[in-house]
Amino acid sequence: MINWIKSKNGAKVPVVNGMSLCSSIDPNKEGKKWVDANQELIKDFEYIFILGIAGGFHVEEAQKLNPKAFITVIENNAELAAAFEFSFNHQVSILSAPTVEEIKNYESFFSIFEQGSYCVLTHPASIAQDLKYYRKIQDFILGRNKEGLTYLSKIKARQNPYFENFTLNHNLGGTESVVEIADRIREWDAEYTEEDLIWLSLGELVH
Amino acid sequence: MKILVIQLLRLGDIVTSAPVAKALKDVHPDSKIHFLINSQFSSVKPLIPYVDQFIGFNRSKLQRKIVSKDVSFFAAFRGFKSLVEHLKNEKYDLVINLTQNRLSGYLVGILNPTQSLGLQLNGKSSVKFGATQFQFLNWHGLSKDISTPHYIDIYLDALKTQSVQRKIILKETRSGFEEAKKIVQNQDIDLLIQPLTSDKKKNWGLDKFKVFIENYLKMNPSHRIGILGAPPEKKQLQNFVGDLNSDQIFLCITSLEGALSLIKKSKV
């Protein structure tokens, strides 16, 4: 059940489980601050996933900063997601509480996952509503858990057979994994493929 | 003929590579010469003659993509691959790697050109140098005991262009000229000093420069000394000039283009 309250600046703010998901004083300013904190990524990527719609202010601001970006908002609260169904232009889609299995079946994501260049940003108050769900979705989409990386590798293998045998026995997430991939490749006593050399180069950037 | 020169080191190294572009144009007058440099040093572009195109290697952006927990695991891979695809599409006839490190060696390995000079790494046991001079550089990097000719000499020798001009010639720009003019205001500069570098460990020390300048002015009381620096160094150098407390010393905070024009105006 969502209650809507009016913030001091007159904007409508959702309250879920007794918790306001946005500032009750100036949610627009709060949305801008969120965008400022994530501006490099918002500017850098054409495909952006945002976890949590809240009052939609941060999504609106993200669109202002990068109007060309295709934004997918994942919201676990179906009622809240429905409230924003017609609030944005065609560049923004809102998914209501998808499971990992459902995400795997969204055909529109295949090309995004295949090219691999995207980010996942989180709205703190929203993800606090169901941290476990949002973390699982985040790690899956980013390929930062085994299920996600296995799935993304399979998608990439449709275009490039190299990823069919992309091994997964390393810690995931952040710098270490790239370094570990590079180190593992370095142990091979063979001619490297182009993909091996790219991983090795990336390893050099963080070694 | 299309030639790619890979120079992924710092500003001074890019400047040191300028004679290579001239030498290549001398030997191959109709060639197109592209330089791959770190994007953070793109301000050097207007100063280097004979280069037809500069391509930026955005190291920090790639590093951010690798370490950021909000970015797809494959984003950095994709970013690097995009650069590779761009370079491959250029279909270079010759790739010259002036960067003696593994990153650039792997990059040449990926491009796998028909002709290359400098480090190329294709596999664990597949290392090419293209010329003994680059092999020498590799050994030199491992041993501090070997005295070595200047890098320019090594590069040009490897290109077999011993007779060309070894002096580093940089292009002065109109905006740099105007910037310098505004700073010096029709007065002479007898001595221009750049006391800070972007690499702190290479700094001699402002206290030592202070002693030097004070002694210099005792011997040359009428000389005007410019203290050169980049905009981020302004505050530190303002304090330094303030401490020296002399009308003969003035601050020259300027762009790289302005710095070149000031160097040209200065007697020393």
Coordinates of C-alpha atoms in Angstrom, one line a residue:
Chain A
M1 CA 0.0 0.0 0.0
I2 CA 1.4 3.3 -1.0
N3 CA 0.5 6.7 0.6
W4 CA 1.3 9.8 -1.4
I5 CA 2.2 12.9 0.6
K6 CA 3.0 16.4 -0.6
S7 CA 6.5 17.6 -0.1
K8 CA 7.3 21.1 1.0
N9 CA 8.0 22.2 -2.6
G10 CA 4.6 20.7 -3.6
A11 CA 5.8 17.5 -5.3
K12 CA 4.1 14.2 -4.7
V13 CA 6.2 11.7 -2.7
P14 CA 5.5 8.0 -2.2
V15 CA 5.5 6.6 1.3
V16 CA 5.9 2.8 1.5
N17 CA 5.7 0.8 4.8
G18 CA 5.7 4.1 6.6
M19 CA 9.0 5.2 5.0
S20 CA 9.2 8.1 2.6
L21 CA 11.1 7.1 -0.5
C22 CA 12.1 10.7 -1.3
S23 CA 12.8 13.9 0.5
S24 CA 9.7 15.4 2.0
I25 CA 11.2 18.9 1.6
D26 CA 12.6 19.1 -1.9
P27 CA 12.6 15.7 -3.8
N28 CA 13.6 17.5 -7.1
K29 CA 16.8 18.7 -5.5
E30 CA 17.4 15.3 -4.0
G31 CA 17.0 13.8 -7.5
K32 CA 19.6 16.3 -8.9
K33 CA 22.0 15.3 -6.1
W34 CA 21.6 11.6 -7.0
V35 CA 22.4 12.4 -10.6
D36 CA 25.4 14.6 -9.6
A37 CA 26.8 11.6 -7.6
N38 CA 26.3 9.3 -10.6
Q39 CA 26.9 11.8 -13.4
E40 CA 30.0 10.2 -14.9
L41 CA 28.3 6.9 -15.5
I42 CA 25.0 8.5 -16.6
K43 CA 26.9 10.5 -19.2
D44 CA 29.1 7.6 -20.3
F45 CA 26.5 5.0 -21.0
E46 CA 23.8 4.6 -23.6
Y47 CA 22.1 1.9 -21.6
I48 CA 21.4 2.5 -18.0
F49 CA 19.5 0.3 -15.5
I50 CA 18.1 2.1 -12.4
L51 CA 17.0 0.0 -9.5
G52 CA 14.0 1.7 -7.8
I53 CA 11.6 4.3 -9.1
A54 CA 10.7 6.0 -5.8
G55 CA 9.1 9.4 -6.8
G56 CA 10.7 9.3 -10.2
F57 CA 12.7 12.5 -9.6
H58 CA 16.1 10.9 -10.1
V59 CA 15.0 9.3 -13.3
E60 CA 13.8 12.6 -14.6
E61 CA 17.1 14.2 -13.8
A62 CA 19.1 11.4 -15.3
Q63 CA 17.1 11.8 -18.6
K64 CA 17.9 15.6 -18.5
L65 CA 21.6 14.9 -18.2
N66 CA 21.7 12.2 -20.9
P67 CA 18.5 12.5 -23.1
K68 CA 19.9 9.9 -25.5
A69 CA 20.2 7.2 -22.9
F70 CA 17.9 4.2 -22.8
I71 CA 16.9 3.8 -19.2
T72 CA 15.3 0.7 -17.7
V73 CA 13.9 1.1 -14.2
I74 CA 13.4 -2.0 -12.2
E75 CA 10.9 -1.5 -9.4
N76 CA 10.0 -4.3 -7.0
N77 CA 6.7 -2.6 -5.8
A78 CA 4.2 -3.3 -8.6
E79 CA 1.8 -0.6 -7.4
L80 CA 4.6 2.0 -7.5
A81 CA 5.8 0.8 -10.9
A82 CA 2.2 1.1 -12.3
A83 CA 1.9 4.6 -11.0
F84 CA 4.7 5.7 -13.3
E85 CA 3.7 3.7 -16.3
F86 CA 2.9 6.7 -18.5
S87 CA 5.2 9.3 -16.8
F88 CA 8.2 9.2 -19.1
N89 CA 8.9 9.2 -22.8
H90 CA 9.8 6.1 -24.9
Q91 CA 13.5 6.2 -23.7
V92 CA 12.5 5.0 -20.3
S93 CA 10.9 1.6 -19.6
I94 CA 9.7 0.5 -16.2
L95 CA 9.7 -3.2 -15.3
S96 CA 7.6 -4.3 -12.4
A97 CA 9.3 -6.7 -10.1
P98 CA 10.9 -9.0 -12.7
T99 CA 12.6 -12.1 -11.5
V100 CA 16.0 -13.1 -12.8
E101 CA 14.4 -15.7 -15.0
E102 CA 12.1 -13.1 -16.5
I103 CA 15.1 -10.8 -17.2
K104 CA 16.7 -13.6 -19.1
N105 CA 13.7 -13.8 -21.4
Y106 CA 13.5 -10.1 -22.3
E107 CA 14.6 -10.1 -25.9
S108 CA 15.2 -6.4 -25.8
F109 CA 18.0 -6.9 -23.4
F110 CA 19.9 -9.4 -25.6
S111 CA 21.7 -6.8 -27.7
I112 CA 22.5 -4.7 -24.6
F113 CA 24.0 -7.7 -22.8
E114 CA 25.8 -8.9 -25.9
Q115 CA 27.6 -5.6 -26.4
G116 CA 28.2 -5.4 -22.6
S117 CA 28.5 -1.7 -22.1
Y118 CA 26.0 -0.6 -19.5
C119 CA 25.7 0.4 -15.9
V120 CA 23.3 -0.4 -13.0
L121 CA 22.5 2.5 -10.6
T122 CA 20.6 2.1 -7.4
H123 CA 18.2 4.4 -5.6
P124 CA 19.2 3.9 -1.9
A125 CA 15.8 4.4 -0.3
S126 CA 14.1 2.1 -2.8
I127 CA 16.5 -0.8 -2.6
A128 CA 16.4 -0.6 1.2
Q129 CA 12.8 -1.8 0.8
D130 CA 14.0 -5.2 -0.4
L131 CA 17.8 -5.3 -0.4
K132 CA 18.0 -9.0 -1.1
Y133 CA 15.9 -8.8 -4.2
Y134 CA 17.7 -5.7 -5.6
R135 CA 21.2 -7.0 -4.9
K136 CA 20.3 -10.3 -6.7
I137 CA 19.0 -8.4 -9.7
Q138 CA 22.0 -6.0 -9.7
D139 CA 24.6 -8.7 -9.4
F140 CA 22.9 -10.8 -12.1
I141 CA 22.7 -7.9 -14.6
L142 CA 26.2 -6.8 -14.0
G143 CA 27.6 -10.3 -14.2
R144 CA 28.9 -10.0 -10.7
N145 CA 27.6 -13.4 -9.6
K146 CA 28.0 -16.8 -11.1
E147 CA 24.5 -17.0 -12.5
G148 CA 24.9 -13.6 -14.1
L149 CA 28.3 -14.1 -15.6
T150 CA 27.3 -17.5 -17.0
Y151 CA 24.2 -16.1 -18.6
L152 CA 26.0 -13.0 -20.0
S153 CA 28.8 -15.2 -21.3
K154 CA 26.3 -17.3 -23.1
I155 CA 24.7 -14.3 -24.7
K156 CA 28.1 -13.0 -25.8
A157 CA 29.0 -16.4 -27.2
R158 CA 26.2 -16.0 -29.8
Q159 CA 28.4 -13.5 -31.5
N160 CA 31.8 -14.7 -30.3
P161 CA 32.6 -18.3 -29.6
Y162 CA 35.5 -17.2 -27.3
F163 CA 32.9 -16.7 -24.5
E164 CA 31.5 -20.3 -24.8
N165 CA 34.5 -21.4 -22.7
F166 CA 34.8 -18.4 -20.6
T167 CA 35.9 -19.9 -17.3
L168 CA 34.2 -18.8 -14.1
N169 CA 36.3 -20.1 -11.3
H170 CA 37.4 -16.7 -10.0
N171 CA 36.1 -14.2 -7.5
L172 CA 33.7 -11.9 -9.1
G173 CA 33.4 -8.2 -8.9
G174 CA 35.8 -5.3 -9.3
T175 CA 39.4 -5.1 -10.0
E176 CA 40.5 -8.5 -8.8
S177 CA 38.5 -10.5 -11.3
V178 CA 40.1 -8.8 -14.3
V179 CA 43.5 -9.2 -12.8
E180 CA 42.8 -12.9 -12.1
I181 CA 41.6 -13.5 -15.6
A182 CA 44.8 -11.8 -16.9
D183 CA 47.0 -13.8 -14.6
R184 CA 45.3 -17.0 -15.6
I185 CA 45.8 -16.3 -19.3
R186 CA 49.4 -15.4 -18.7
E187 CA 50.0 -18.9 -17.4
W188 CA 49.1 -20.4 -20.8
D189 CA 51.9 -21.4 -23.1
A190 CA 50.2 -20.7 -26.3
E191 CA 49.5 -18.0 -28.8
Y192 CA 46.9 -15.7 -27.3
T193 CA 43.6 -14.9 -29.0
E194 CA 42.6 -11.3 -29.5
E195 CA 40.2 -11.6 -26.5
D196 CA 43.0 -13.0 -24.3
L197 CA 45.2 -10.0 -25.3
I198 CA 42.4 -7.6 -24.4
W199 CA 42.0 -9.2 -20.9
L200 CA 45.8 -9.0 -20.5
S201 CA 45.8 -5.3 -21.5
L202 CA 43.0 -4.6 -19.0
G203 CA 45.0 -6.5 -16.4
E204 CA 47.9 -4.1 -17.0
L205 CA 45.7 -1.1 -16.4
V206 CA 45.0 -2.2 -12.8
H207 CA 48.0 -4.3 -11.9
Chain B
M1 CA 51.1 4.6 -46.5
K2 CA 49.3 4.7 -43.1
I3 CA 51.4 4.7 -39.9
L4 CA 50.4 4.4 -36.3
V5 CA 52.8 5.6 -33.6
I6 CA 51.9 4.3 -30.1
Q7 CA 53.1 6.6 -27.4
L8 CA 51.3 5.8 -24.2
L9 CA 53.6 7.5 -21.7
R10 CA 53.6 11.0 -20.3
L11 CA 53.7 14.4 -21.8
G12 CA 57.5 14.7 -22.0
D13 CA 57.6 11.4 -23.8
I14 CA 55.1 12.5 -26.3
V15 CA 57.1 15.6 -27.0
T16 CA 60.3 13.5 -27.3
S17 CA 58.5 11.5 -29.9
A18 CA 57.9 14.5 -32.1
P19 CA 61.0 14.0 -34.3
V20 CA 59.7 10.6 -35.2
A21 CA 56.8 12.1 -36.9
K22 CA 59.1 14.5 -38.8
A23 CA 61.4 11.6 -39.7
L24 CA 58.5 9.5 -41.0
K25 CA 57.2 12.4 -43.2
D26 CA 60.7 12.8 -44.6
V27 CA 61.0 9.2 -45.5
H28 CA 57.4 8.7 -46.5
P29 CA 56.2 12.2 -47.7
D30 CA 52.7 10.9 -48.7
S31 CA 52.1 9.0 -45.5
K32 CA 49.3 9.6 -43.0
I33 CA 50.7 9.5 -39.5
H34 CA 48.5 8.9 -36.5
F35 CA 49.6 9.1 -32.9
L36 CA 47.9 7.1 -30.1
I37 CA 48.4 9.0 -26.9
N38 CA 46.9 9.0 -23.4
S39 CA 43.8 11.2 -23.6
Q40 CA 44.8 13.2 -20.5
F41 CA 47.6 14.7 -22.5
S42 CA 45.5 15.7 -25.5
S43 CA 46.5 19.4 -24.9
V44 CA 49.8 18.6 -26.5
K45 CA 48.1 18.0 -29.9
P46 CA 48.4 21.5 -31.4
L47 CA 52.1 21.6 -30.6
I48 CA 53.3 18.5 -32.4
P49 CA 53.8 19.0 -36.2
Y50 CA 53.7 16.4 -38.9
V51 CA 51.0 14.3 -37.1
D52 CA 47.9 13.9 -39.2
Q53 CA 45.7 12.6 -36.4
F54 CA 45.8 12.0 -32.7
I55 CA 43.8 9.2 -31.2
G56 CA 43.1 9.3 -27.5
F57 CA 43.6 6.3 -25.2
N58 CA 41.2 7.0 -22.3
R59 CA 43.1 5.1 -19.7
S60 CA 41.3 6.5 -16.7
K61 CA 37.8 5.8 -18.1
L62 CA 38.8 2.2 -18.8
Q63 CA 40.2 1.9 -15.3
R64 CA 37.0 3.3 -13.8
K65 CA 35.0 0.7 -15.8
I66 CA 37.2 -2.0 -14.4
V67 CA 36.9 -1.1 -10.8
S68 CA 33.4 0.3 -10.6
K69 CA 30.9 -2.0 -8.9
D70 CA 28.1 -0.3 -10.8
V71 CA 29.3 -1.2 -14.3
S72 CA 28.8 -4.4 -16.3
F73 CA 31.6 -6.9 -15.9
F74 CA 32.2 -6.7 -19.7
A75 CA 32.1 -2.9 -20.0
A76 CA 35.9 -2.3 -19.9
F77 CA 36.4 -5.2 -22.3
R78 CA 33.9 -3.6 -24.7
G79 CA 35.6 -0.2 -24.3
F80 CA 39.0 -1.6 -25.1
K81 CA 37.6 -3.7 -28.0
S82 CA 36.0 -0.5 -29.5
L83 CA 39.4 1.1 -29.6
V84 CA 40.9 -2.0 -31.2
E85 CA 38.1 -2.1 -33.8
H86 CA 38.7 1.6 -34.6
L87 CA 42.5 1.0 -35.0
K88 CA 41.9 -2.1 -37.1
N89 CA 39.6 -0.2 -39.4
E90 CA 42.4 2.3 -40.1
K91 CA 44.3 -0.6 -41.7
Y92 CA 47.8 0.7 -40.8
D93 CA 50.7 -0.4 -43.0
L94 CA 53.2 0.1 -40.2
V95 CA 52.8 0.3 -36.4
I96 CA 55.6 1.8 -34.3
N97 CA 55.4 1.2 -30.6
L98 CA 57.5 3.8 -28.7
T99 CA 56.1 2.6 -25.4
Q100 CA 58.2 0.0 -23.8
N101 CA 55.5 -1.7 -21.7
R102 CA 53.3 -4.8 -21.8
L103 CA 50.0 -2.9 -22.4
S104 CA 51.3 -1.4 -25.6
G105 CA 53.0 -4.7 -26.6
Y106 CA 49.6 -6.5 -26.3
L107 CA 47.9 -3.8 -28.3
V108 CA 50.4 -4.2 -31.1
G109 CA 49.8 -8.0 -30.8
I110 CA 46.1 -7.5 -31.2
L111 CA 46.5 -5.2 -34.2
N112 CA 49.1 -7.7 -35.6
P113 CA 50.2 -5.4 -38.4
T114 CA 52.2 -6.6 -41.4
Q115 CA 55.0 -4.4 -40.4
S116 CA 55.9 -3.3 -36.8
L117 CA 58.7 -1.7 -34.9
G118 CA 58.9 -1.8 -31.2
L119 CA 57.6 -4.3 -28.6
Q120 CA 54.9 -6.7 -29.9
L121 CA 53.5 -9.4 -27.7
N122 CA 51.4 -12.1 -29.3
G123 CA 51.8 -14.9 -26.8
K124 CA 53.8 -16.1 -23.9
S125 CA 56.8 -17.1 -26.0
S126 CA 56.1 -14.7 -28.9
V127 CA 57.9 -11.4 -28.5
K128 CA 58.9 -9.2 -31.4
F129 CA 60.9 -6.0 -31.5
G130 CA 61.1 -5.3 -35.2
A131 CA 64.5 -3.7 -34.8
T132 CA 67.5 -4.4 -32.5
Q133 CA 67.3 -0.8 -31.2
F134 CA 64.0 -1.6 -29.5
Q135 CA 65.5 -4.8 -28.1
F136 CA 68.2 -2.7 -26.7
L137 CA 65.6 -0.5 -25.0
N138 CA 64.1 -3.5 -23.4
W139 CA 67.4 -4.6 -22.0
H140 CA 68.1 -1.1 -20.9
G141 CA 64.9 -1.1 -19.0
L142 CA 66.1 -4.1 -17.0
S143 CA 69.5 -2.8 -16.1
K144 CA 70.3 0.6 -14.7
D145 CA 74.0 0.1 -15.3
I146 CA 73.9 0.5 -19.1
S147 CA 74.4 4.0 -20.3
T148 CA 72.2 4.7 -23.3
P149 CA 71.9 7.2 -26.1
H150 CA 69.0 9.6 -26.1
Y151 CA 65.7 8.0 -26.9
I152 CA 65.3 10.2 -30.0
D153 CA 68.6 8.7 -31.3
I154 CA 67.4 5.2 -30.6
Y155 CA 64.0 5.8 -32.3
L156 CA 65.5 7.5 -35.4
D157 CA 68.2 4.9 -35.7
A158 CA 65.5 2.2 -35.6
L159 CA 63.7 4.0 -38.3
K160 CA 67.0 4.2 -40.3
T161 CA 66.7 7.9 -40.7
Q162 CA 70.0 9.0 -39.1
S163 CA 70.3 12.1 -41.2
V164 CA 67.1 13.8 -40.1
Q165 CA 66.8 16.7 -37.7
R166 CA 67.0 15.4 -34.1
K167 CA 66.0 18.6 -32.5
I168 CA 62.5 18.7 -31.1
I169 CA 60.5 21.2 -33.1
L170 CA 57.2 22.2 -31.7
K171 CA 54.5 24.3 -33.3
E172 CA 53.7 27.6 -31.7
T173 CA 50.0 28.5 -31.9
R174 CA 48.2 31.8 -32.2
S175 CA 46.3 31.3 -28.9
G176 CA 49.5 30.3 -27.1
F177 CA 51.2 33.4 -28.5
E178 CA 48.4 35.7 -27.3
E179 CA 48.4 34.0 -23.8
A180 CA 52.1 34.6 -23.5
K181 CA 51.8 38.2 -24.7
K182 CA 49.2 38.9 -22.1
I183 CA 51.5 37.5 -19.3
V184 CA 54.8 39.2 -20.2
Q185 CA 53.2 42.5 -21.4
N186 CA 56.0 43.4 -23.8
Q187 CA 58.7 42.9 -21.2
D188 CA 61.7 40.6 -21.5
I189 CA 62.0 37.3 -19.8
D190 CA 65.6 36.5 -19.0
L191 CA 65.0 33.2 -17.2
L192 CA 61.9 30.9 -17.2
I193 CA 61.7 28.3 -14.5
Q194 CA 59.1 25.5 -14.2
P195 CA 59.7 24.4 -10.6
L196 CA 56.9 21.8 -10.4
T197 CA 56.1 18.7 -12.4
S198 CA 53.1 16.5 -12.6
D199 CA 55.1 13.7 -11.1
K200 CA 56.0 14.8 -7.5
K201 CA 59.0 12.5 -7.2
K202 CA 60.6 14.4 -10.1
N203 CA 60.4 17.7 -8.3
W204 CA 63.7 19.2 -7.3
G205 CA 62.0 21.1 -4.4
L206 CA 60.7 24.6 -4.1
D207 CA 63.2 25.4 -1.2
K208 CA 66.1 24.6 -3.5
F209 CA 64.7 26.7 -6.3
K210 CA 64.2 29.5 -3.8
V211 CA 67.9 29.4 -2.9
F212 CA 68.9 29.2 -6.6
I213 CA 66.7 32.2 -7.6
E214 CA 67.9 34.3 -4.7
N215 CA 71.6 33.7 -5.6
Y216 CA 70.8 34.2 -9.3
L217 CA 69.3 37.6 -8.7
K218 CA 72.3 38.6 -6.6
M219 CA 74.4 38.0 -9.6
N220 CA 71.9 39.4 -12.1
P221 CA 69.9 42.0 -10.3
S222 CA 68.2 43.4 -13.4
H223 CA 67.0 40.1 -14.8
R224 CA 63.3 39.2 -14.9
I225 CA 62.4 35.6 -14.0
G226 CA 59.2 33.9 -14.9
I227 CA 57.8 31.1 -12.8
L228 CA 56.0 28.8 -15.1
G229 CA 53.1 26.5 -14.0
A230 CA 49.9 24.9 -15.0
P231 CA 46.5 26.2 -13.7
P232 CA 46.2 23.5 -11.0
E233 CA 49.6 24.6 -9.6
K234 CA 48.5 28.3 -9.3
K235 CA 48.0 28.5 -5.6
Q236 CA 51.2 26.7 -4.7
L237 CA 53.2 28.9 -7.1
Q238 CA 51.5 32.1 -5.9
N239 CA 52.8 31.3 -2.4
F240 CA 56.2 30.5 -3.8
V241 CA 56.5 33.8 -5.7
G242 CA 55.1 35.7 -2.7
D243 CA 57.9 34.2 -0.5
L244 CA 60.5 35.3 -3.0
N245 CA 59.2 38.8 -2.6
S246 CA 60.9 40.4 -5.6
D247 CA 59.6 42.7 -8.4
Q248 CA 61.8 40.8 -10.8
I249 CA 59.8 37.7 -10.4
F250 CA 56.4 37.1 -12.0
L251 CA 54.0 34.2 -12.2
C252 CA 53.3 32.6 -15.5
I253 CA 50.2 30.3 -15.1
T254 CA 49.3 29.2 -18.6
S255 CA 48.2 26.4 -20.9
L256 CA 50.7 24.1 -22.6
E257 CA 50.4 26.3 -25.8
G258 CA 51.1 29.4 -23.7
A259 CA 54.0 27.7 -22.0
L260 CA 55.6 27.0 -25.4
S261 CA 55.3 30.6 -26.5
L262 CA 56.8 31.7 -23.2
I263 CA 59.7 29.4 -23.6
K264 CA 60.3 30.8 -27.0
K265 CA 60.2 34.4 -25.6
S266 CA 62.5 33.6 -22.8
K267 CA 66.3 34.1 -23.2
V268 CA 67.0 31.0 -21.0

